XYZ file of C-alpha atoms in Angstrom:
364
model
C -152.467 -72.516 -27.024
C -152.151 -73.007 -23.287
C -155.021 -75.479 -23.334
C -153.373 -77.606 -26.033
C -150.068 -77.567 -24.157
C -151.783 -78.608 -20.921
C -153.486 -81.530 -22.718
C -150.133 -82.727 -24.072
C -148.556 -82.562 -20.634
C -151.533 -84.468 -19.166
C -151.409 -87.383 -21.594
C -147.595 -87.703 -21.437
C -147.424 -87.732 -17.632
C -146.387 -91.262 -16.514
C -148.159 -91.235 -13.165
C -151.640 -90.824 -14.638
C -154.049 -93.780 -14.299
C -154.788 -95.952 -17.269
C -157.958 -97.845 -18.178
C -157.842 -101.521 -17.290
C -160.807 -103.928 -17.688
C -159.342 -106.213 -15.008
C -158.941 -103.506 -12.376
C -161.537 -104.946 -9.936
C -160.210 -103.626 -6.683
C -161.503 -100.090 -6.823
C -162.983 -100.082 -10.361
C -161.292 -96.721 -11.072
C -161.563 -95.367 -14.595
C -159.340 -92.362 -15.330
C -159.292 -91.604 -11.611
C -163.083 -91.899 -11.156
C -164.888 -94.908 -9.692
C -167.731 -96.555 -11.592
C -170.153 -95.664 -8.846
C -169.204 -92.001 -9.026
C -169.480 -91.885 -12.804
C -172.861 -93.574 -12.839
C -174.155 -91.252 -10.176
C -172.979 -88.261 -12.162
C -174.874 -89.486 -15.233
C -178.047 -90.065 -13.272
C -177.859 -86.670 -11.565
C -178.082 -88.289 -8.119
C -174.702 -87.249 -6.731
C -175.043 -85.188 -3.570
C -173.984 -81.547 -3.740
C -171.809 -80.255 -0.916
C -168.765 -78.051 -0.337
C -166.523 -80.501 -2.243
C -168.837 -80.925 -5.209
C -166.299 -79.353 -7.565
C -163.839 -82.193 -6.832
C -166.129 -85.203 -7.383
C -164.745 -85.840 -10.874
C -161.152 -85.787 -9.629
C -159.154 -88.625 -8.160
C -157.950 -88.015 -4.638
C -154.684 -89.795 -5.392
C -153.636 -87.793 -8.465
C -152.005 -84.390 -8.729
C -154.211 -81.343 -8.354
C -153.905 -80.453 -12.026
C -155.865 -83.575 -13.106
C -158.670 -82.482 -15.423
C -162.307 -83.610 -15.078
C -162.999 -86.934 -16.800
C -165.844 -85.651 -18.937
C -163.512 -82.985 -20.387
C -161.366 -85.648 -22.061
C -163.938 -88.369 -22.873
C -167.529 -88.162 -23.986
C -170.373 -89.295 -21.790
C -171.453 -91.822 -24.428
C -167.992 -93.412 -24.496
C -167.883 -93.595 -20.708
C -171.235 -95.328 -20.596
C -170.080 -97.894 -23.165
C -166.913 -98.575 -21.151
C -168.894 -99.110 -17.957
C -171.327 -101.504 -19.679
C -168.414 -103.465 -21.159
C -166.805 -103.756 -17.745
C -170.048 -105.054 -16.179
C -170.531 -107.624 -18.939
C -166.931 -108.742 -18.475
C -167.478 -109.369 -14.757
C -170.744 -111.240 -15.306
C -169.119 -113.486 -17.894
C -166.322 -114.344 -15.492
C -168.665 -115.236 -12.635
C -171.254 -117.254 -14.630
C -170.667 -120.992 -14.119
C -170.481 -123.254 -17.115
C -173.402 -125.652 -17.656
C -171.739 -128.704 -19.180
C -173.601 -131.958 -18.432
C -170.890 -134.191 -19.910
C -168.229 -132.733 -17.639
C -170.525 -132.858 -14.609
C -171.418 -136.501 -15.287
C -167.761 -137.391 -15.721
C -166.968 -135.926 -12.309
C -169.886 -137.835 -10.729
C -168.804 -141.125 -12.276
C -165.171 -140.619 -11.217
C -166.142 -139.706 -7.680
C -164.778 -136.187 -8.012
C -166.343 -133.051 -6.447
C -169.232 -131.684 -8.484
C -171.857 -128.966 -8.287
C -175.396 -129.095 -9.661
C -176.599 -125.680 -8.541
C -175.704 -124.069 -11.876
C -178.413 -126.163 -13.575
C -181.232 -123.726 -12.918
C -183.469 -123.898 -15.970
C -185.797 -126.779 -16.833
C -183.924 -127.301 -20.104
C -180.538 -127.631 -18.376
C -181.974 -130.031 -15.774
C -183.542 -132.134 -18.509
C -180.261 -132.257 -20.430
C -178.415 -133.291 -17.283
C -180.930 -136.076 -16.560
C -180.717 -137.386 -20.123
C -176.930 -137.415 -19.901
C -177.137 -139.415 -16.671
C -179.526 -141.926 -18.265
C -177.227 -142.228 -21.276
C -174.340 -143.065 -18.929
C -176.239 -146.127 -17.697
C -175.010 -145.565 -14.134
C -177.792 -145.979 -11.568
C -176.052 -143.907 -8.897
C -175.554 -140.984 -11.272
C -179.192 -141.162 -12.378
C -180.370 -141.197 -8.761
C -178.153 -138.237 -7.810
C -179.609 -136.160 -10.628
C -183.207 -137.205 -9.866
C -182.850 -136.272 -6.196
C -181.440 -132.886 -7.216
C -184.303 -132.317 -9.642
C -186.869 -133.425 -7.054
C -185.601 -130.722 -4.697
C -185.642 -127.930 -7.260
C -188.768 -128.468 -9.359
C -192.446 -128.594 -8.519
C -194.104 -131.994 -8.414
C -195.950 -131.732 -11.729
C -192.716 -131.058 -13.653
C -190.900 -133.878 -11.878
C -193.651 -136.312 -12.761
C -193.665 -135.173 -16.392
C -189.920 -135.718 -16.700
C -190.106 -139.168 -15.116
C -193.164 -140.210 -17.116
C -191.146 -139.864 -20.314
C -188.101 -141.702 -18.894
C -188.951 -145.201 -17.543
C -185.305 -145.906 -16.670
C -185.310 -143.013 -14.250
C -188.745 -143.948 -12.869
C -187.672 -147.461 -11.845
C -184.575 -146.184 -10.049
C -186.518 -143.477 -8.238
C -189.223 -145.973 -7.202
C -186.615 -148.233 -5.597
C -185.124 -145.233 -3.814
C -188.485 -144.119 -2.397
C -189.308 -147.670 -1.305
C -185.910 -148.150 0.372
C -186.188 -144.852 2.259
C -189.807 -145.663 3.245
C -191.197 -142.536 1.604
C -194.475 -144.340 1.086
C -196.703 -141.364 0.339
C -194.415 -139.979 -2.377
C -194.034 -143.430 -3.882
C -197.764 -144.051 -3.919
C -198.483 -140.669 -5.491
C -195.858 -141.255 -8.186
C -197.129 -144.717 -9.142
C -200.736 -143.556 -9.145
C -199.842 -140.607 -11.391
C -198.143 -143.039 -13.773
C -201.353 -145.072 -13.996
C -199.880 -147.961 -11.980
C -202.490 -148.160 -9.228
C -202.003 -151.875 -8.641
C -198.248 -151.432 -8.333
C -198.887 -148.608 -5.868
C -201.103 -150.879 -3.777
C -198.728 -153.867 -3.831
C -195.666 -151.734 -3.112
C -197.447 -150.066 -0.222
C -198.444 -153.493 1.104
C -194.892 -154.811 0.812
C -193.460 -151.851 2.727
C -196.051 -152.237 5.492
C -195.456 -155.986 5.915
C -191.686 -155.692 5.868
C -191.297 -152.788 8.276
C -194.043 -153.216 10.892
C -193.131 -155.761 13.604
C -195.863 -154.706 16.039
C -199.070 -156.671 15.473
C -201.472 -153.910 16.532
C -199.670 -151.364 14.394
C -199.558 -153.813 11.473
C -203.307 -154.366 11.716
C -203.930 -150.618 11.632
C -201.653 -150.042 8.646
C -203.143 -152.939 6.698
C -206.639 -151.621 7.282
C -205.580 -148.230 5.925
C -203.776 -149.822 2.977
C -206.821 -151.913 2.073
C -209.176 -148.949 2.321
C -207.001 -146.527 0.356
C -205.640 -148.818 -2.364
C -207.251 -152.237 -2.694
C -210.894 -151.245 -2.301
C -210.834 -149.388 -5.621
C -209.160 -152.331 -7.401
C -212.127 -154.596 -7.963
C -210.193 -156.874 -10.332
C -207.217 -157.287 -7.973
C -207.399 -160.713 -6.353
C -204.664 -159.736 -3.912
C -207.232 -157.532 -2.195
C -209.120 -160.674 -1.114
C -206.008 -162.077 0.566
C -205.334 -158.757 2.289
C -208.842 -158.769 3.757
C -208.391 -162.347 4.995
C -205.059 -161.451 6.523
C -206.706 -158.550 8.334
C -209.267 -160.977 9.786
C -206.474 -163.278 10.896
C -204.633 -160.413 12.602
C -207.858 -159.385 14.308
C -208.105 -162.951 15.649
C -204.494 -162.844 16.848
C -205.047 -159.520 18.625
C -208.127 -160.972 20.345
C -206.165 -164.079 21.411
C -203.320 -161.925 22.696
C -205.745 -160.181 25.040
C -206.935 -163.433 26.684
C -205.465 -164.903 29.827
C -204.494 -168.101 27.998
C -202.646 -166.271 25.300
C -199.639 -167.940 23.769
C -197.134 -165.861 21.812
C -197.855 -166.149 18.100
C -195.541 -165.107 15.331
C -196.875 -162.042 13.556
C -196.819 -163.937 10.254
C -198.413 -167.152 11.543
C -200.542 -169.059 9.049
C -204.218 -169.902 9.481
C -203.374 -173.489 10.455
C -200.846 -172.251 13.029
C -203.569 -170.105 14.543
C -206.019 -173.012 14.395
C -203.551 -175.161 16.320
C -203.344 -172.445 18.980
C -207.127 -172.262 19.143
C -207.469 -176.056 19.486
C -204.928 -176.012 22.296
C -206.069 -172.998 24.336
C -209.651 -172.232 23.246
C -211.174 -175.638 22.496
C -214.226 -175.084 24.678
C -214.917 -171.517 23.544
C -218.438 -170.986 22.208
C -218.936 -170.804 18.467
C -219.832 -167.152 18.632
C -216.533 -166.341 20.267
C -213.913 -164.836 17.977
C -211.172 -167.091 19.363
C -212.984 -170.401 18.937
C -211.504 -172.964 16.510
C -214.838 -173.331 14.737
C -215.213 -169.632 14.140
C -211.650 -169.379 12.863
C -212.259 -172.296 10.476
C -215.403 -170.704 9.085
C -213.755 -167.328 8.557
C -210.912 -168.799 6.519
C -212.672 -171.696 4.769
C -210.637 -174.414 6.458
C -211.680 -177.731 4.943
C -213.043 -180.507 7.207
C -209.997 -182.671 6.473
C -207.596 -179.871 7.479
C -209.593 -179.174 10.611
C -209.593 -182.859 11.608
C -205.874 -183.192 11.098
C -205.013 -180.148 13.214
C -207.615 -180.867 15.886
C -206.645 -184.536 16.311
C -202.925 -183.784 16.447
C -203.357 -180.952 18.933
C -205.810 -182.699 21.284
C -203.730 -185.912 21.179
C -200.642 -183.987 22.283
C -202.698 -182.839 25.285
C -204.029 -186.402 25.912
C -207.604 -185.162 25.591
C -208.891 -188.623 24.620
C -212.604 -187.826 24.927
C -212.220 -185.021 22.400
C -210.329 -187.326 20.072
C -213.044 -189.978 20.351
C -215.775 -187.538 19.471
C -213.821 -186.238 16.474
C -213.054 -189.731 15.224
C -216.620 -190.919 15.792
C -218.035 -188.045 13.816
C -215.503 -188.783 11.045
C -216.566 -192.583 10.968
C -220.224 -191.403 10.474
C -219.190 -188.988 7.726
C -217.140 -191.605 5.891
C -220.086 -194.007 6.069
C -222.372 -191.234 4.786
C -224.727 -192.072 7.630
C -226.664 -188.897 8.125
C -229.132 -190.402 10.591
C -226.418 -191.799 12.878
C -224.542 -188.499 12.819
C -227.705 -186.578 13.651
C -228.410 -188.848 16.615
C -224.834 -188.485 17.818
C -225.057 -184.706 17.519
C -228.163 -184.639 19.706
C -226.171 -186.310 22.496
C -223.505 -183.604 22.510
C -223.457 -180.373 24.455
C -224.821 -177.602 22.263
C -221.822 -175.343 22.878
C -219.127 -177.989 22.534
C -216.587 -178.140 19.746
C -217.754 -181.648 18.822
C -221.326 -180.408 18.415
C -220.310 -177.688 15.975
C -218.066 -180.065 14.085
C -220.916 -182.548 13.643
C -223.237 -179.747 12.601
C -220.738 -178.526 10.004
C -220.386 -182.041 8.644
C -224.163 -182.367 8.291
C -224.293 -179.053 6.393
C -221.410 -179.898 4.083
C -222.568 -179.990 0.468
C -219.691 -182.239 -0.590
C -221.004 -185.288 1.318
C -223.439 -187.550 -0.551
C -225.485 -189.054 2.260
C -226.951 -192.520 1.837
C -229.946 -191.813 4.089
């Protein structure tokens, strides 16, 4: 009888604690914290002089009964699990691509960290592509690129050409050449990788020695394997031209040349400053003409104009005389004239080239 009366008094006392799922401050349940209750279930609670009071609240009257005397252990466990699930649900961020994209498009604050799984990232990327906004697509791609391994990134982009094109422009603009090259190669676009690499090198390398080095690497790594790429031929010729410019720059008669000077510009420089250089010399006009297949007519035009501007009349006479012989298709006269020239002179090599030209139909 006394026990029943005590229970009635306990439950009708107004200052007793009540169960509240939202009580997060101390997580007290019927005067006992969750940590205490869990420890009691696991049998890990330390035993000391106050062990008899561990199921009592230190803020309730001394007649408060032990928790497990009024509620079963199974019920307590269920309550604790429900409370934990409630807290997890409150803290878990919502993964809603449409809302996230709307905030991106409106310039509002947004967070992408909650998109942790591959499926959620893929859904977010598809939503960005569907929006048609390049900035939104790029923002999502950059986020994905930082959070996924390279093989997964490439797989996602391979199936979404709209995203690939935007990401390629981004990598090219930020000069991330290696990543760009790897991406294009993985997509089976080896020629695009080579041409894009070439474009970046030409546009962003103002130093001639550095440009020569980068072009040599670009040709070796990308164009050599592309046997059917005619652009590779032009790259190799450009490398030869830069090698000539670097050699000219090192001479005492060097004249500043623009890094993108044409072959005829370089030939003009050679005719002006290196006219008497031997044929075997890299800087000689004849050698430059042979390397880049300058036609006899082009050579004559540049040589005559350049030597005339310097009033080198003897050189002009020899050029014109050789050209009168060629026009008359007089092989004998040209041969005799050649024998009268110095064997290392520019005129000698010009006459020799004219005699070897297969396009001239000699009359004798």
